[in-house]
PDB file of C-alpha atoms in Angstrom:
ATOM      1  CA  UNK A   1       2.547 -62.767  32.472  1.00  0.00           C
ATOM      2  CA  UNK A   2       1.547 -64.948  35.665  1.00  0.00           C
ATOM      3  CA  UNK A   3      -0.877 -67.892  36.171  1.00  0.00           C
ATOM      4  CA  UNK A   4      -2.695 -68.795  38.955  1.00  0.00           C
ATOM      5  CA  UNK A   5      -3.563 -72.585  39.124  1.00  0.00           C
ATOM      6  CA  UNK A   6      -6.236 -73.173  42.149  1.00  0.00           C
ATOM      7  CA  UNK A   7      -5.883 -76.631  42.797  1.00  0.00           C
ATOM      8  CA  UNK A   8      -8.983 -78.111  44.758  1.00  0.00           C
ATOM      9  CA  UNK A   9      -8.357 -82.085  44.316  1.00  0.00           C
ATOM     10  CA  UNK A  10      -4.624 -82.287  44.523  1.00  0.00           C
ATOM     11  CA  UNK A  11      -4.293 -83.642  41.307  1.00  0.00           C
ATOM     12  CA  UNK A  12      -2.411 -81.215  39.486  1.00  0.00           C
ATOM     13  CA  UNK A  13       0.743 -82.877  38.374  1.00  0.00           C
ATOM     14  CA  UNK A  14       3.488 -80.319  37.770  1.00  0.00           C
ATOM     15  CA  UNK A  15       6.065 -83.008  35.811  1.00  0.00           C
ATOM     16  CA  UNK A  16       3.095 -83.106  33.248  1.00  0.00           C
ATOM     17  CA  UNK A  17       3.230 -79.106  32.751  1.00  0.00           C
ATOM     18  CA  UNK A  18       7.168 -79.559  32.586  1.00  0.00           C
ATOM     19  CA  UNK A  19       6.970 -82.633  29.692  1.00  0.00           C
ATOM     20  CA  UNK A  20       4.703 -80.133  27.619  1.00  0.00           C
ATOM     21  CA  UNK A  21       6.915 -77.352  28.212  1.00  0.00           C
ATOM     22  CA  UNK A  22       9.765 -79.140  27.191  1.00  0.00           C
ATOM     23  CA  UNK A  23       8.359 -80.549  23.894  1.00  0.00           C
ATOM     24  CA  UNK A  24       7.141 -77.180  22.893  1.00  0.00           C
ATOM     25  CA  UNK A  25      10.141 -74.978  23.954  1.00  0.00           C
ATOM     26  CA  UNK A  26      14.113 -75.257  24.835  1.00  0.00           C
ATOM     27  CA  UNK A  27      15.190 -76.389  28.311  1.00  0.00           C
ATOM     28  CA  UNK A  28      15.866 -73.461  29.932  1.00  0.00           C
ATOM     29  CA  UNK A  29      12.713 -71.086  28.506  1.00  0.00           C
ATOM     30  CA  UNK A  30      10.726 -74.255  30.246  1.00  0.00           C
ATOM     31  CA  UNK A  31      11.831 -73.550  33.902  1.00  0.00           C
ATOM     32  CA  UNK A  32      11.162 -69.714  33.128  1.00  0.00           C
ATOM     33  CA  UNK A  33       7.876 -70.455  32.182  1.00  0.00           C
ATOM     34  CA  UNK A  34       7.107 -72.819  35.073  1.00  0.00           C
ATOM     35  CA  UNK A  35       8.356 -70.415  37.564  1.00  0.00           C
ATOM     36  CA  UNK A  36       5.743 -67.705  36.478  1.00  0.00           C
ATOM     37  CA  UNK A  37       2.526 -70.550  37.642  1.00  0.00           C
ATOM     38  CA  UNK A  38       1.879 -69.794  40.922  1.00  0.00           C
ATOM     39  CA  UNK A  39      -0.015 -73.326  42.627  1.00  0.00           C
ATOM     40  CA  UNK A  40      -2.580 -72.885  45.212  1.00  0.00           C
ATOM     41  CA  UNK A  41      -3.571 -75.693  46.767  1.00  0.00           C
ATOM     42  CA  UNK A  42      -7.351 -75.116  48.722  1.00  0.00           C
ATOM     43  CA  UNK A  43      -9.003 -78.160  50.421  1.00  0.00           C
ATOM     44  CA  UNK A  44     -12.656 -77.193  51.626  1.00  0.00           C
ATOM     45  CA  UNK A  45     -14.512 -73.619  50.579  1.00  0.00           C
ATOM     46  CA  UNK A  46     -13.737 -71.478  53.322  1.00  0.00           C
ATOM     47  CA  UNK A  47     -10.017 -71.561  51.962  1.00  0.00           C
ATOM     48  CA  UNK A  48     -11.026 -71.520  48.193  1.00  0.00           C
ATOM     49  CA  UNK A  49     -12.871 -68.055  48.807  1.00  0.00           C
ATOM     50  CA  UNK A  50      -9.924 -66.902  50.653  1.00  0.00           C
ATOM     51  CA  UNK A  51      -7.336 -68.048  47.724  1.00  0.00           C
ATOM     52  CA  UNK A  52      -9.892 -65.906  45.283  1.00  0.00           C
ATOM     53  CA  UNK A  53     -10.169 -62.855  47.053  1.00  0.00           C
ATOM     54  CA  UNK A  54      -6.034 -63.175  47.540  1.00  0.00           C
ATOM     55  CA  UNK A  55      -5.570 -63.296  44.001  1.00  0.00           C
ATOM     56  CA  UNK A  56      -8.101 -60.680  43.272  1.00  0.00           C
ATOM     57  CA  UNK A  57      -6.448 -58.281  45.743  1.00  0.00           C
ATOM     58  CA  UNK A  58      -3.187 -59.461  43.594  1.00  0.00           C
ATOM     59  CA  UNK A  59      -4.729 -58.533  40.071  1.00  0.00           C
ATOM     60  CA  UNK A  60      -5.563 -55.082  41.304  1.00  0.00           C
ATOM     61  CA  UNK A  61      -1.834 -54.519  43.016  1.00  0.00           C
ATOM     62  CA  UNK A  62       0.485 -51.935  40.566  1.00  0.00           C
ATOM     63  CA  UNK A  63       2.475 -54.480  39.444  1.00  0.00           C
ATOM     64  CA  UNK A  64      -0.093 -57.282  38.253  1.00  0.00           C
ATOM     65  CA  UNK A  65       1.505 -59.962  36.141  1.00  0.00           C
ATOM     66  CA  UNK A  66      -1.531 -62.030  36.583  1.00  0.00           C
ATOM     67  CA  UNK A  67      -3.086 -62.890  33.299  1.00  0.00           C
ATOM     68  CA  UNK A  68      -5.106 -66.187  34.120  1.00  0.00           C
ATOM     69  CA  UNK A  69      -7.062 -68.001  36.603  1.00  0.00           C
ATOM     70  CA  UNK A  70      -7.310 -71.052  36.428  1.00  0.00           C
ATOM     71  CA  UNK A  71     -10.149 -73.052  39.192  1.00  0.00           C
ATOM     72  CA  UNK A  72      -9.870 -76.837  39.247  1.00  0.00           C
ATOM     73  CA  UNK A  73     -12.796 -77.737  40.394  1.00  0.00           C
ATOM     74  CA  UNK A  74     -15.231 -75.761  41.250  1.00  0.00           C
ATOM     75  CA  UNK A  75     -17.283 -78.751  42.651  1.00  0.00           C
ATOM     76  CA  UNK A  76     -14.904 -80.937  45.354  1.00  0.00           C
ATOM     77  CA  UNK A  77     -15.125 -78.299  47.916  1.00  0.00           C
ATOM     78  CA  UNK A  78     -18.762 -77.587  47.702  1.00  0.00           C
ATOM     79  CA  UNK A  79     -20.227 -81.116  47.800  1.00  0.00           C
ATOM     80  CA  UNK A  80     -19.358 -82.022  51.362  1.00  0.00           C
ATOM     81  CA  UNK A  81     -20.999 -79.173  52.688  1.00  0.00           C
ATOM     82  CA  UNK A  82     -23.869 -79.812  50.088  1.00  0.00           C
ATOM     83  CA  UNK A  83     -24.834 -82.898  51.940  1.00  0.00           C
ATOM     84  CA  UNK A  84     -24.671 -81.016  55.029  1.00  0.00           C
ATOM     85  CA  UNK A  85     -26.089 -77.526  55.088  1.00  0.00           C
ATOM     86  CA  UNK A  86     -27.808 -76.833  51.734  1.00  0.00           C
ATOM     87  CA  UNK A  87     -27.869 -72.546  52.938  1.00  0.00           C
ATOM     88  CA  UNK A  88     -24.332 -72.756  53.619  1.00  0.00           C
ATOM     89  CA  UNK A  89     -23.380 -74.453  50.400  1.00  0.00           C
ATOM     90  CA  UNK A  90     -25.042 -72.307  48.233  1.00  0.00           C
ATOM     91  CA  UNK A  91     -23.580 -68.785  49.855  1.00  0.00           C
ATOM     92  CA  UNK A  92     -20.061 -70.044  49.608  1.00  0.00           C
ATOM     93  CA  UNK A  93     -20.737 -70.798  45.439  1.00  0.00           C
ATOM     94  CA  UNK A  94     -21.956 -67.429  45.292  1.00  0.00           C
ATOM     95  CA  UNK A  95     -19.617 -65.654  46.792  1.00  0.00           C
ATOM     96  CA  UNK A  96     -17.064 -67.831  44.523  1.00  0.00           C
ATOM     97  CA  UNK A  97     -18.973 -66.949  41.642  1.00  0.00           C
ATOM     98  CA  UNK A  98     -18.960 -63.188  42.415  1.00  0.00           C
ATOM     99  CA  UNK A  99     -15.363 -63.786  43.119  1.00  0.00           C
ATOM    100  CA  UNK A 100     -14.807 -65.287  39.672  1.00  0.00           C
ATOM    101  CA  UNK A 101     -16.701 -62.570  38.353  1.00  0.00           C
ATOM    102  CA  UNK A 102     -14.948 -59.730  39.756  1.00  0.00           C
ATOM    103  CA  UNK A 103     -11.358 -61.536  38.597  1.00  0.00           C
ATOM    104  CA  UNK A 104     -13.060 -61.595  35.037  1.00  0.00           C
ATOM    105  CA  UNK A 105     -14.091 -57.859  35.162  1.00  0.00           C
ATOM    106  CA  UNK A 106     -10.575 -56.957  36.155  1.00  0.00           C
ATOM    107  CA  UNK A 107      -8.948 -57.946  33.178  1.00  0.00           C
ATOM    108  CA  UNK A 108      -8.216 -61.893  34.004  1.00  0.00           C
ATOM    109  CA  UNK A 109      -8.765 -64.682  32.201  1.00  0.00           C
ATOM    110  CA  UNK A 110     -10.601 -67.074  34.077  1.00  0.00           C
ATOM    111  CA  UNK A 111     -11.432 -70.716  33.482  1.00  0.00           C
ATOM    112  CA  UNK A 112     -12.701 -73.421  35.836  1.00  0.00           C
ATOM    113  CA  UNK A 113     -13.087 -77.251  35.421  1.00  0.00           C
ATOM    114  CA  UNK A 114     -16.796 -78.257  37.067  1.00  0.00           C
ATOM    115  CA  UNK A 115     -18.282 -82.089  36.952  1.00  0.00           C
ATOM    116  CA  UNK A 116     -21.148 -82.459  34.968  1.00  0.00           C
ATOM    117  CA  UNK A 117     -23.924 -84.635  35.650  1.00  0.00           C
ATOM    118  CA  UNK A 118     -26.975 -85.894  33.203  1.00  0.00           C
ATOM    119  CA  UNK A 119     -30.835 -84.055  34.124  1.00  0.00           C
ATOM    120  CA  UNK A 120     -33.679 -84.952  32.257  1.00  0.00           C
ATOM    121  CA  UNK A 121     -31.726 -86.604  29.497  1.00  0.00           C
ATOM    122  CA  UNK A 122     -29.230 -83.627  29.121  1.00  0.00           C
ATOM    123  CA  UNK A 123     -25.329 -82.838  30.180  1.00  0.00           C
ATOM    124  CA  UNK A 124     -25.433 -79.911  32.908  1.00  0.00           C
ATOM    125  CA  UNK A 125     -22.814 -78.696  35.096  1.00  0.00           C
ATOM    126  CA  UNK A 126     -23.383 -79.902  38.815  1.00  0.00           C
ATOM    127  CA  UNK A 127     -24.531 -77.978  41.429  1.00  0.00           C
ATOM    128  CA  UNK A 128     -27.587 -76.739  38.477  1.00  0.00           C
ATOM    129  CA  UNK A 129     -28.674 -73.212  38.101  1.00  0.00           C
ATOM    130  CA  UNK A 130     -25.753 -71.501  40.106  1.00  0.00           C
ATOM    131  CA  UNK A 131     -23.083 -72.721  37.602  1.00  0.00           C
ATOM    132  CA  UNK A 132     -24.808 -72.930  34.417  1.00  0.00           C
ATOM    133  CA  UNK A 133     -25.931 -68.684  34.738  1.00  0.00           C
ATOM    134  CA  UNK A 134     -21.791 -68.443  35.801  1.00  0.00           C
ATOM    135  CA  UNK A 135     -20.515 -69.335  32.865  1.00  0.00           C
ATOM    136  CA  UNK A 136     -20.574 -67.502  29.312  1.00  0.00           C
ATOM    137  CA  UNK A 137     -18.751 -69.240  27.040  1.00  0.00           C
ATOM    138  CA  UNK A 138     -18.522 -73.369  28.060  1.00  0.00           C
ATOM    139  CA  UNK A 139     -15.909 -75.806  26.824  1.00  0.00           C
ATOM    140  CA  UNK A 140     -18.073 -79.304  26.680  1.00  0.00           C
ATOM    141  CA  UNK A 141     -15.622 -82.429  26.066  1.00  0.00           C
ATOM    142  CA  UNK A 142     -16.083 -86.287  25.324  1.00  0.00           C
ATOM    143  CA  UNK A 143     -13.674 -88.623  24.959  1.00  0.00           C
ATOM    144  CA  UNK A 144     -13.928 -91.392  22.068  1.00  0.00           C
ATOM    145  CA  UNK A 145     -11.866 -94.733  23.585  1.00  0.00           C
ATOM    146  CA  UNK A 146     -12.296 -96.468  19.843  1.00  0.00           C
ATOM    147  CA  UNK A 147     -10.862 -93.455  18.105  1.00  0.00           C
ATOM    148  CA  UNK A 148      -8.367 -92.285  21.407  1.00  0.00           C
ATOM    149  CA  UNK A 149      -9.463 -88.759  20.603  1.00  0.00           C
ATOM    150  CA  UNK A 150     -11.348 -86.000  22.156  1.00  0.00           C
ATOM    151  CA  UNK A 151     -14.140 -83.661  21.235  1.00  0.00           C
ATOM    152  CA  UNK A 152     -14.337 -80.077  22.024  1.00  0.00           C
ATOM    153  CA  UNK A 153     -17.879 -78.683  21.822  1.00  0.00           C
ATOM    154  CA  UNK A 154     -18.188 -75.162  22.409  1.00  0.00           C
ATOM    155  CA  UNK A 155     -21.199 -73.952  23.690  1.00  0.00           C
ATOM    156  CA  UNK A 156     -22.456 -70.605  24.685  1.00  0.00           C
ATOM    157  CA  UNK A 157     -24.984 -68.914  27.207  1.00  0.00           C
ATOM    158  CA  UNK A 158     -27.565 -70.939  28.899  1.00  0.00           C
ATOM    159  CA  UNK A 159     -29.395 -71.428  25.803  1.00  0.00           C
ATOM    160  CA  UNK A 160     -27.045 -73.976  25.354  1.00  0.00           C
ATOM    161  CA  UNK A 161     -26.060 -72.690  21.643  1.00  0.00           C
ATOM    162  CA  UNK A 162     -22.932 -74.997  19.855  1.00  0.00           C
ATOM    163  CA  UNK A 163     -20.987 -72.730  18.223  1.00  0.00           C
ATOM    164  CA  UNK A 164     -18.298 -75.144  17.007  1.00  0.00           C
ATOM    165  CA  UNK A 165     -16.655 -78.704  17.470  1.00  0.00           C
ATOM    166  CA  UNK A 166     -13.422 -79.866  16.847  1.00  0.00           C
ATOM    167  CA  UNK A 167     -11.621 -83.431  17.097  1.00  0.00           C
ATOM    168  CA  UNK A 168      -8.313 -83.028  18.996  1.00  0.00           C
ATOM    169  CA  UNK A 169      -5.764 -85.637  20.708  1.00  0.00           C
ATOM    170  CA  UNK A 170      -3.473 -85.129  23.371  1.00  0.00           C
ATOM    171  CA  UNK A 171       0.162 -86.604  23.476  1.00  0.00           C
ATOM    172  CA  UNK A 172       3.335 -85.801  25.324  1.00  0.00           C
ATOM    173  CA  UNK A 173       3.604 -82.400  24.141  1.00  0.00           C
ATOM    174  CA  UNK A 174       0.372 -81.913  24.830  1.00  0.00           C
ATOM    175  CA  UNK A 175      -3.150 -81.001  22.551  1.00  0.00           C
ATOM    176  CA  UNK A 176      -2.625 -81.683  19.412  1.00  0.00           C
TER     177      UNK A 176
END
């Protein structure tokens, strides 16, 4: 099995994936496991959508190890261009969302990181309507400093139904 990490901010931080590998699993299973995430790093949405339809070309190839996409952020390469040219902006996230899509249909996990922002009194995923028809299932999370934890809200469909919460920390091996 293969990941694909799509790295939009450049703040992926591969000693962090090696200190949870290590406290989970033996030295040497650690480096085989890091070798099989493949890091893409894509600066501005012309070069995202190229990185998407690479990897999609890759999950249909004969010998497809990829098992998981993984999009952080969907948002940093689109709000430049936001400011700019509104048309452009919004064909580039749907042609990533189709993109996403297709990945999904082909067997791939897929999961993306977006920034939210607060409409009318309510937590919505930026860039509005685009996003918030993309995703299914959506992984809503809030940090508590007083307590040092996290809670995961699950929520699904644009109905915005909670399924389940959970309280969870993370340490040096990672969520706990």
């Amino acid at each position: 099995m293969e990941v694909c990490y799509v790295d939009t901010k450049n703040d992926l931080v591969p000693q962090r994936i090696l200190q949870i590998l290590q406290a989970r699993t033996n030295n040497s299973s650690s480096l085989d496991i890091l070798n099989k995430i493949n890091v893409y790093k894509c600066f501005n949405a012309q070069n995202l959508l190229q990185t998407l339809r690479l990897i999609s070309e890759g999950v249909k190839s004969k010998n497809n190890q990829i098992r998981l996409v993984i999009l952080d952020n969907l948002v940093s390469n689109l709000l430049p261009i936001l400011t700019e040219d509104l048309k452009l902006a919004s064909s580039y996230s749907s042609r990533m969302s189709q993109c996403l899509q297709k990945l999904a249909s082909q067997g791939c996990c897929v999961v993306t990181t977006n920034n939210a922002r607060y409409f009318e009194g309510e937590l919505n995923p930026a860039l509005g309507k685009i996003w918030t028809r993309l995703a299914d299932i959506r992984l809503k999370i809030e940090y508590s400093k007083v307590e040092e934890t996290r809670k995961l809200t699950i929520v699904k469909g644009e109905k915005k139904q909670v399924e389940t919460e959970c309280i969870f920390t993370i340490s040096k091996a990672g969520v706990q």
